[in-house]
PDB file of N, CA and C in Angstrom:
ATOM      1  N   UNK A 244     -10.514 -83.504 -98.372  1.00 52.00           N
ATOM      2  CA  UNK A 244     -10.810 -84.510 -98.200  1.00 52.00           C
ATOM      3  C   UNK A 244      -9.918 -85.950 -97.305  1.00 52.00           C
ATOM      4  N   UNK A 245     -10.000 -85.990 -96.294  1.00 82.00           N
ATOM      5  CA  UNK A 245      -8.996 -86.891 -95.242  1.00 82.00           C
ATOM      6  C   UNK A 245      -8.919 -88.394 -95.666  1.00 82.00           C
ATOM      7  N   UNK A 246      -8.615 -89.241 -95.576  1.00 84.00           N
ATOM      8  CA  UNK A 246      -8.069 -90.706 -95.729  1.00 84.00           C
ATOM      9  C   UNK A 246      -9.530 -91.144 -95.501  1.00 84.00           C
ATOM     10  N   UNK A 247     -10.119 -91.488 -94.351  1.00 86.00           N
ATOM     11  CA  UNK A 247     -11.367 -91.699 -94.151  1.00 86.00           C
ATOM     12  C   UNK A 247     -12.781 -91.950 -94.845  1.00 86.00           C
ATOM     13  N   UNK A 248     -12.499 -90.506 -95.254  1.00 88.00           N
ATOM     14  CA  UNK A 248     -13.713 -90.028 -95.766  1.00 88.00           C
ATOM     15  C   UNK A 248     -13.364 -90.790 -97.045  1.00 88.00           C
ATOM     16  N   UNK A 249     -12.079 -90.977 -97.545  1.00 90.00           N
ATOM     17  CA  UNK A 249     -12.269 -91.562 -99.261  1.00 90.00           C
ATOM     18  C   UNK A 249     -12.078 -92.933 -99.636  1.00 90.00           C
ATOM     19  N   UNK A 250     -11.544 -93.428 -98.230  1.00 89.00           N
ATOM     20  CA  UNK A 250     -11.800 -94.635 -98.085  1.00 89.00           C
ATOM     21  C   UNK A 250     -13.498 -95.211 -98.361  1.00 89.00           C
ATOM     22  N   UNK A 251     -14.290 -94.597 -97.292  1.00 90.00           N
ATOM     23  CA  UNK A 251     -15.423 -95.025 -97.312  1.00 90.00           C
ATOM     24  C   UNK A 251     -16.603 -94.757 -98.340  1.00 90.00           C
ATOM     25  N   UNK A 252     -15.828 -93.955 -99.135  1.00 92.00           N
ATOM     26  CA  UNK A 252     -16.828 -93.639-100.571  1.00 92.00           C
ATOM     27  C   UNK A 252     -16.218 -94.686-101.626  1.00 92.00           C
ATOM     28  N   UNK A 253     -15.430 -95.419-101.180  1.00 92.00           N
ATOM     29  CA  UNK A 253     -14.827 -96.563-102.261  1.00 92.00           C
ATOM     30  C   UNK A 253     -15.726 -97.664-101.553  1.00 92.00           C
ATOM     31  N   UNK A 254     -16.449 -97.597-100.393  1.00 91.00           N
ATOM     32  CA  UNK A 254     -17.131 -99.127-100.122  1.00 91.00           C
ATOM     33  C   UNK A 254     -18.517 -99.216-100.716  1.00 91.00           C
ATOM     34  N   UNK A 255     -18.956-100.400-100.705  1.00 91.00           N
ATOM     35  CA  UNK A 255     -20.712-100.418-100.673  1.00 91.00           C
ATOM     36  C   UNK A 255     -21.374 -99.844 -99.430  1.00 91.00           C
ATOM     37  N   UNK A 256     -22.458 -99.638 -99.841  1.00 94.00           N
ATOM     38  CA  UNK A 256     -23.702 -99.162 -98.839  1.00 94.00           C
ATOM     39  C   UNK A 256     -23.477 -99.969 -97.472  1.00 94.00           C
ATOM     40  N   UNK A 257     -23.644-101.287 -97.965  1.00 93.00           N
ATOM     41  CA  UNK A 257     -23.681-102.407 -96.635  1.00 93.00           C
ATOM     42  C   UNK A 257     -22.245-102.168 -96.052  1.00 93.00           C
ATOM     43  N   UNK A 258     -21.179-102.176 -96.339  1.00 91.00           N
ATOM     44  CA  UNK A 258     -19.801-102.015 -95.641  1.00 91.00           C
ATOM     45  C   UNK A 258     -19.922-100.813 -95.356  1.00 91.00           C
ATOM     46  N   UNK A 259     -20.262 -99.950 -95.705  1.00 93.00           N
ATOM     47  CA  UNK A 259     -20.369 -98.049 -95.316  1.00 93.00           C
ATOM     48  C   UNK A 259     -21.201 -98.258 -94.068  1.00 93.00           C
ATOM     49  N   UNK A 260     -22.195 -98.687 -94.098  1.00 94.00           N
ATOM     50  CA  UNK A 260     -22.692 -98.674 -93.010  1.00 94.00           C
ATOM     51  C   UNK A 260     -22.485 -99.473 -91.381  1.00 94.00           C
ATOM     52  N   UNK A 261     -22.088-100.178 -91.834  1.00 93.00           N
ATOM     53  CA  UNK A 261     -20.874-101.016 -90.634  1.00 93.00           C
ATOM     54  C   UNK A 261     -19.969-100.405 -89.971  1.00 93.00           C
ATOM     55  N   UNK A 262     -19.357-100.101 -91.085  1.00 94.00           N
ATOM     56  CA  UNK A 262     -17.996 -98.910 -90.810  1.00 94.00           C
ATOM     57  C   UNK A 262     -18.398 -98.116 -89.900  1.00 94.00           C
ATOM     58  N   UNK A 263     -19.612 -97.080 -90.206  1.00 93.00           N
ATOM     59  CA  UNK A 263     -20.020 -96.051 -89.305  1.00 93.00           C
ATOM     60  C   UNK A 263     -20.723 -96.752 -87.879  1.00 93.00           C
ATOM     61  N   UNK A 264     -21.278 -97.710 -88.051  1.00 94.00           N
ATOM     62  CA  UNK A 264     -21.573 -98.405 -86.670  1.00 94.00           C
ATOM     63  C   UNK A 264     -20.412 -98.368 -85.859  1.00 94.00           C
ATOM     64  N   UNK A 265     -19.662 -99.122 -86.088  1.00 95.00           N
ATOM     65  CA  UNK A 265     -17.869 -99.658 -85.753  1.00 95.00           C
ATOM     66  C   UNK A 265     -17.382 -98.323 -85.198  1.00 95.00           C
ATOM     67  N   UNK A 266     -17.597 -97.038 -86.100  1.00 94.00           N
ATOM     68  CA  UNK A 266     -17.087 -95.834 -85.617  1.00 94.00           C
ATOM     69  C   UNK A 266     -17.533 -95.105 -84.395  1.00 94.00           C
ATOM     70  N   UNK A 267     -18.810 -95.427 -84.232  1.00 95.00           N
ATOM     71  CA  UNK A 267     -19.609 -95.011 -83.335  1.00 95.00           C
ATOM     72  C   UNK A 267     -19.520 -95.732 -81.647  1.00 95.00           C
ATOM     73  N   UNK A 268     -18.846 -96.950 -82.320  1.00 95.00           N
ATOM     74  CA  UNK A 268     -19.027 -98.255 -80.938  1.00 95.00           C
ATOM     75  C   UNK A 268     -16.857 -97.332 -80.732  1.00 95.00           C
ATOM     76  N   UNK A 269     -16.096 -97.130 -81.816  1.00 95.00           N
ATOM     77  CA  UNK A 269     -15.209 -96.937 -80.964  1.00 95.00           C
ATOM     78  C   UNK A 269     -15.127 -95.669 -80.168  1.00 95.00           C
ATOM     79  N   UNK A 270     -16.091 -94.450 -80.843  1.00 94.00           N
ATOM     80  CA  UNK A 270     -15.939 -93.383 -80.253  1.00 94.00           C
ATOM     81  C   UNK A 270     -16.359 -93.419 -78.651  1.00 94.00           C
ATOM     82  N   UNK A 271     -17.448 -94.582 -78.171  1.00 93.00           N
ATOM     83  CA  UNK A 271     -17.808 -94.831 -76.853  1.00 93.00           C
ATOM     84  C   UNK A 271     -16.837 -95.604 -76.428  1.00 93.00           C
ATOM     85  N   UNK A 272     -15.812 -96.467 -76.897  1.00 93.00           N
ATOM     86  CA  UNK A 272     -15.067 -97.492 -76.710  1.00 93.00           C
ATOM     87  C   UNK A 272     -16.177 -98.748 -75.796  1.00 93.00           C
ATOM     88  N   UNK A 273     -17.387 -98.961 -76.855  1.00 92.00           N
ATOM     89  CA  UNK A 273     -17.721-100.238 -76.654  1.00 92.00           C
ATOM     90  C   UNK A 273     -17.408-101.297 -77.513  1.00 92.00           C
ATOM     91  N   UNK A 274     -16.373-101.845 -77.190  1.00 91.00           N
ATOM     92  CA  UNK A 274     -15.558-103.306 -78.428  1.00 91.00           C
ATOM     93  C   UNK A 274     -15.723-104.238 -77.683  1.00 91.00           C
ATOM     94  N   UNK A 275     -16.546-104.709 -76.438  1.00 92.00           N
ATOM     95  CA  UNK A 275     -16.509-105.960 -76.481  1.00 92.00           C
ATOM     96  C   UNK A 275     -16.980-106.994 -77.632  1.00 92.00           C
ATOM     97  N   UNK A 276     -17.838-106.603 -78.447  1.00 92.00           N
ATOM     98  CA  UNK A 276     -17.750-107.331 -79.180  1.00 92.00           C
ATOM     99  C   UNK A 276     -17.094-107.676 -80.817  1.00 92.00           C
ATOM    100  N   UNK A 277     -15.505-107.081 -80.967  1.00 93.00           N
ATOM    101  CA  UNK A 277     -15.322-106.547 -82.209  1.00 93.00           C
ATOM    102  C   UNK A 277     -13.925-107.586 -81.613  1.00 93.00           C
ATOM    103  N   UNK A 278     -13.055-107.623 -82.400  1.00 92.00           N
ATOM    104  CA  UNK A 278     -11.763-108.203 -82.789  1.00 92.00           C
ATOM    105  C   UNK A 278     -10.500-107.142 -82.257  1.00 92.00           C
ATOM    106  N   UNK A 279     -10.104-106.474 -81.158  1.00 94.00           N
ATOM    107  CA  UNK A 279      -9.423-105.811 -80.956  1.00 94.00           C
ATOM    108  C   UNK A 279      -8.034-105.823 -80.549  1.00 94.00           C
ATOM    109  N   UNK A 280      -6.790-105.881 -80.816  1.00 94.00           N
ATOM    110  CA  UNK A 280      -5.486-105.804 -80.039  1.00 94.00           C
ATOM    111  C   UNK A 280      -4.811-104.864 -80.064  1.00 94.00           C
ATOM    112  N   UNK A 281      -3.846-104.591 -79.229  1.00 94.00           N
ATOM    113  CA  UNK A 281      -2.787-103.565 -79.083  1.00 94.00           C
ATOM    114  C   UNK A 281      -2.087-103.841 -80.180  1.00 94.00           C
ATOM    115  N   UNK A 282      -1.459-102.714 -80.792  1.00 92.00           N
ATOM    116  CA  UNK A 282      -0.151-102.557 -81.862  1.00 92.00           C
ATOM    117  C   UNK A 282       1.096-102.652 -81.287  1.00 92.00           C
ATOM    118  N   UNK A 283       1.937-103.460 -81.425  1.00 92.00           N
ATOM    119  CA  UNK A 283       3.371-103.524 -81.073  1.00 92.00           C
ATOM    120  C   UNK A 283       4.342-102.425 -81.077  1.00 92.00           C
ATOM    121  N   UNK A 284       4.609-102.235 -80.250  1.00 90.00           N
ATOM    122  CA  UNK A 284       5.273-101.095 -80.694  1.00 90.00           C
ATOM    123  C   UNK A 284       4.801 -99.518 -80.391  1.00 90.00           C
ATOM    124  N   UNK A 285       3.819 -99.357 -80.346  1.00 89.00           N
ATOM    125  CA  UNK A 285       2.853 -98.264 -80.422  1.00 89.00           C
ATOM    126  C   UNK A 285       2.016 -98.538 -78.810  1.00 89.00           C
ATOM    127  N   UNK A 286       2.336 -98.247 -77.927  1.00 86.00           N
ATOM    128  CA  UNK A 286       1.290 -98.351 -76.889  1.00 86.00           C
ATOM    129  C   UNK A 286      -0.175 -97.843 -76.801  1.00 86.00           C
ATOM    130  N   UNK A 287      -0.295 -96.553 -77.171  1.00 90.00           N
ATOM    131  CA  UNK A 287      -1.551 -96.258 -77.432  1.00 90.00           C
ATOM    132  C   UNK A 287      -2.695 -96.879 -78.292  1.00 90.00           C
ATOM    133  N   UNK A 288      -1.806 -97.581 -79.451  1.00 93.00           N
ATOM    134  CA  UNK A 288      -2.479 -97.526 -80.526  1.00 93.00           C
ATOM    135  C   UNK A 288      -3.058 -99.265 -80.621  1.00 93.00           C
ATOM    136  N   UNK A 289      -4.814 -98.861 -81.164  1.00 95.00           N
ATOM    137  CA  UNK A 289      -5.070-100.189 -81.343  1.00 95.00           C
ATOM    138  C   UNK A 289      -5.798-100.464 -82.609  1.00 95.00           C
ATOM    139  N   UNK A 290      -5.807-101.722 -82.792  1.00 94.00           N
ATOM    140  CA  UNK A 290      -6.343-102.077 -84.388  1.00 94.00           C
ATOM    141  C   UNK A 290      -7.787-102.980 -83.918  1.00 94.00           C
ATOM    142  N   UNK A 291      -8.689-102.762 -84.953  1.00 94.00           N
ATOM    143  CA  UNK A 291     -10.114-103.203 -85.017  1.00 94.00           C
ATOM    144  C   UNK A 291     -10.193-103.870 -86.107  1.00 94.00           C
ATOM    145  N   UNK A 292     -10.334-105.337 -86.478  1.00 93.00           N
ATOM    146  CA  UNK A 292     -10.739-106.091 -87.639  1.00 93.00           C
ATOM    147  C   UNK A 292     -12.108-106.432 -87.491  1.00 93.00           C
ATOM    148  N   UNK A 293     -12.246-106.030 -88.957  1.00 91.00           N
ATOM    149  CA  UNK A 293     -13.458-106.508 -89.296  1.00 91.00           C
ATOM    150  C   UNK A 293     -13.049-107.038 -90.571  1.00 91.00           C
ATOM    151  N   UNK A 294     -13.836-108.158 -90.865  1.00 89.00           N
ATOM    152  CA  UNK A 294     -13.116-108.903 -92.192  1.00 89.00           C
ATOM    153  C   UNK A 294     -11.845-108.529 -93.030  1.00 89.00           C
ATOM    154  N   UNK A 295     -11.918-107.950 -94.054  1.00 90.00           N
ATOM    155  CA  UNK A 295     -10.520-107.460 -94.447  1.00 90.00           C
ATOM    156  C   UNK A 295     -10.067-106.361 -93.965  1.00 90.00           C
ATOM    157  N   UNK A 296     -10.615-105.207 -92.826  1.00 92.00           N
ATOM    158  CA  UNK A 296     -10.787-104.038 -93.238  1.00 92.00           C
ATOM    159  C   UNK A 296     -10.188-104.008 -92.078  1.00 92.00           C
ATOM    160  N   UNK A 297      -9.297-103.127 -91.476  1.00 93.00           N
ATOM    161  CA  UNK A 297      -8.765-103.170 -90.259  1.00 93.00           C
ATOM    162  C   UNK A 297      -8.883-101.028 -89.976  1.00 93.00           C
ATOM    163  N   UNK A 298      -9.293-100.835 -89.239  1.00 94.00           N
ATOM    164  CA  UNK A 298      -9.467 -99.654 -88.390  1.00 94.00           C
ATOM    165  C   UNK A 298      -8.337 -99.554 -87.134  1.00 94.00           C
ATOM    166  N   UNK A 299      -7.516 -98.447 -87.161  1.00 93.00           N
ATOM    167  CA  UNK A 299      -6.589 -98.283 -86.286  1.00 93.00           C
ATOM    168  C   UNK A 299      -7.001 -97.040 -85.285  1.00 93.00           C
ATOM    169  N   UNK A 300      -7.124 -97.265 -84.055  1.00 95.00           N
ATOM    170  CA  UNK A 300      -7.405 -95.857 -83.415  1.00 95.00           C
ATOM    171  C   UNK A 300      -6.438 -96.029 -82.326  1.00 95.00           C
ATOM    172  N   UNK A 301      -6.837 -94.830 -81.215  1.00 94.00           N
ATOM    173  CA  UNK A 301      -6.173 -94.516 -79.865  1.00 94.00           C
ATOM    174  C   UNK A 301      -7.220 -94.172 -79.141  1.00 94.00           C
ATOM    175  N   UNK A 302      -7.088 -94.436 -77.705  1.00 92.00           N
ATOM    176  CA  UNK A 302      -7.676 -94.153 -76.805  1.00 92.00           C
ATOM    177  C   UNK A 302      -7.211 -92.664 -76.100  1.00 92.00           C
ATOM    178  N   UNK A 303      -8.035 -92.112 -75.847  1.00 90.00           N
ATOM    179  CA  UNK A 303      -8.055 -90.612 -75.354  1.00 90.00           C
ATOM    180  C   UNK A 303      -8.956 -90.180 -74.225  1.00 90.00           C
ATOM    181  N   UNK A 304      -8.483 -90.172 -73.053  1.00 86.00           N
ATOM    182  CA  UNK A 304      -9.327 -90.217 -71.564  1.00 86.00           C
ATOM    183  C   UNK A 304     -10.475 -91.344 -72.256  1.00 86.00           C
ATOM    184  N   UNK A 305     -12.087 -90.821 -71.844  1.00 88.00           N
ATOM    185  CA  UNK A 305     -13.053 -91.775 -72.373  1.00 88.00           C
ATOM    186  C   UNK A 305     -13.373 -91.970 -73.548  1.00 88.00           C
ATOM    187  N   UNK A 306     -12.499 -91.700 -74.742  1.00 93.00           N
ATOM    188  CA  UNK A 306     -13.229 -91.587 -75.791  1.00 93.00           C
ATOM    189  C   UNK A 306     -12.218 -92.330 -76.791  1.00 93.00           C
ATOM    190  N   UNK A 307     -12.941 -92.953 -78.323  1.00 94.00           N
ATOM    191  CA  UNK A 307     -11.475 -93.269 -78.824  1.00 94.00           C
ATOM    192  C   UNK A 307     -11.458 -92.588 -80.316  1.00 94.00           C
ATOM    193  N   UNK A 308     -10.432 -92.278 -80.874  1.00 93.00           N
ATOM    194  CA  UNK A 308     -10.358 -91.672 -81.567  1.00 93.00           C
ATOM    195  C   UNK A 308      -9.527 -92.474 -83.225  1.00 93.00           C
ATOM    196  N   UNK A 309     -10.246 -92.446 -83.935  1.00 92.00           N
ATOM    197  CA  UNK A 309     -10.002 -93.034 -85.262  1.00 92.00           C
ATOM    198  C   UNK A 309      -8.713 -92.296 -85.827  1.00 92.00           C
ATOM    199  N   UNK A 310      -7.393 -93.186 -86.023  1.00 91.00           N
ATOM    200  CA  UNK A 310      -6.365 -92.839 -86.771  1.00 91.00           C
ATOM    201  C   UNK A 310      -6.582 -93.098 -88.122  1.00 91.00           C
ATOM    202  N   UNK A 311      -6.872 -94.230 -88.822  1.00 90.00           N
ATOM    203  CA  UNK A 311      -6.361 -94.601 -89.748  1.00 90.00           C
ATOM    204  C   UNK A 311      -7.716 -95.725 -89.765  1.00 90.00           C
ATOM    205  N   UNK A 312      -8.030 -95.904 -91.176  1.00 93.00           N
ATOM    206  CA  UNK A 312      -9.508 -97.038 -92.056  1.00 93.00           C
ATOM    207  C   UNK A 312      -8.561 -97.229 -93.142  1.00 93.00           C
ATOM    208  N   UNK A 313      -8.348 -98.590 -93.572  1.00 91.00           N
ATOM    209  CA  UNK A 313      -7.848 -99.115 -94.813  1.00 91.00           C
ATOM    210  C   UNK A 313      -8.073-101.215 -94.749  1.00 91.00           C
ATOM    211  N   UNK A 314      -8.051-101.250 -96.312  1.00 90.00           N
ATOM    212  CA  UNK A 314      -7.891-103.168 -96.286  1.00 90.00           C
ATOM    213  C   UNK A 314      -6.382-103.446 -95.575  1.00 90.00           C
ATOM    214  N   UNK A 315      -6.572-104.634 -95.301  1.00 89.00           N
ATOM    215  CA  UNK A 315      -5.703-105.300 -94.550  1.00 89.00           C
ATOM    216  C   UNK A 315      -4.045-105.124 -94.949  1.00 89.00           C
ATOM    217  N   UNK A 316      -3.795-105.147 -96.323  1.00 88.00           N
ATOM    218  CA  UNK A 316      -2.774-105.063 -97.281  1.00 88.00           C
ATOM    219  C   UNK A 316      -2.240-103.576 -97.362  1.00 88.00           C
ATOM    220  N   UNK A 317      -3.044-102.656 -96.866  1.00 85.00           N
ATOM    221  CA  UNK A 317      -2.352-101.134 -96.899  1.00 85.00           C
ATOM    222  C   UNK A 317      -2.451-100.804 -95.731  1.00 85.00           C
ATOM    223  N   UNK A 318      -2.819-101.142 -94.496  1.00 84.00           N
ATOM    224  CA  UNK A 318      -3.028-100.198 -93.277  1.00 84.00           C
ATOM    225  C   UNK A 318      -1.949 -99.757 -92.456  1.00 84.00           C
ATOM    226  N   UNK A 319      -0.792-100.765 -92.503  1.00 74.00           N
ATOM    227  CA  UNK A 319       0.441-101.033 -91.581  1.00 74.00           C
ATOM    228  C   UNK A 319       1.341 -99.933 -92.390  1.00 74.00           C
ATOM    229  N   UNK A 320       1.150 -99.603 -93.667  1.00 75.00           N
ATOM    230  CA  UNK A 320       2.094 -98.893 -94.214  1.00 75.00           C
ATOM    231  C   UNK A 320       2.290 -97.568 -93.626  1.00 75.00           C
ATOM    232  N   UNK A 321       1.575 -97.221 -93.110  1.00 68.00           N
ATOM    233  CA  UNK A 321       1.252 -95.876 -92.407  1.00 68.00           C
ATOM    234  C   UNK A 321       2.017 -95.493 -91.180  1.00 68.00           C
ATOM    235  N   UNK A 322       2.440 -96.531 -90.701  1.00 67.00           N
ATOM    236  CA  UNK A 322       3.488 -96.449 -89.593  1.00 67.00           C
ATOM    237  C   UNK A 322       4.550 -96.618 -89.768  1.00 67.00           C
TER     238      UNK A 322
END
């Protein structure tokens, strides 16, 4: 099981549904309604903030690819 699936299992149903909707928006790059910033030192990577949860992704052609999902305190340890 990958890290993203393991993290989703730990969430409540409401948070899981919200994140799955966010994942669809990331894949289609419809990100205007979210707080998205580029990561310093990693030019292709971006982070999306939703409450205490951060989603790190990168853009590849016309798609967004999810790299990692975790709580704020743990997300940047993987870099």
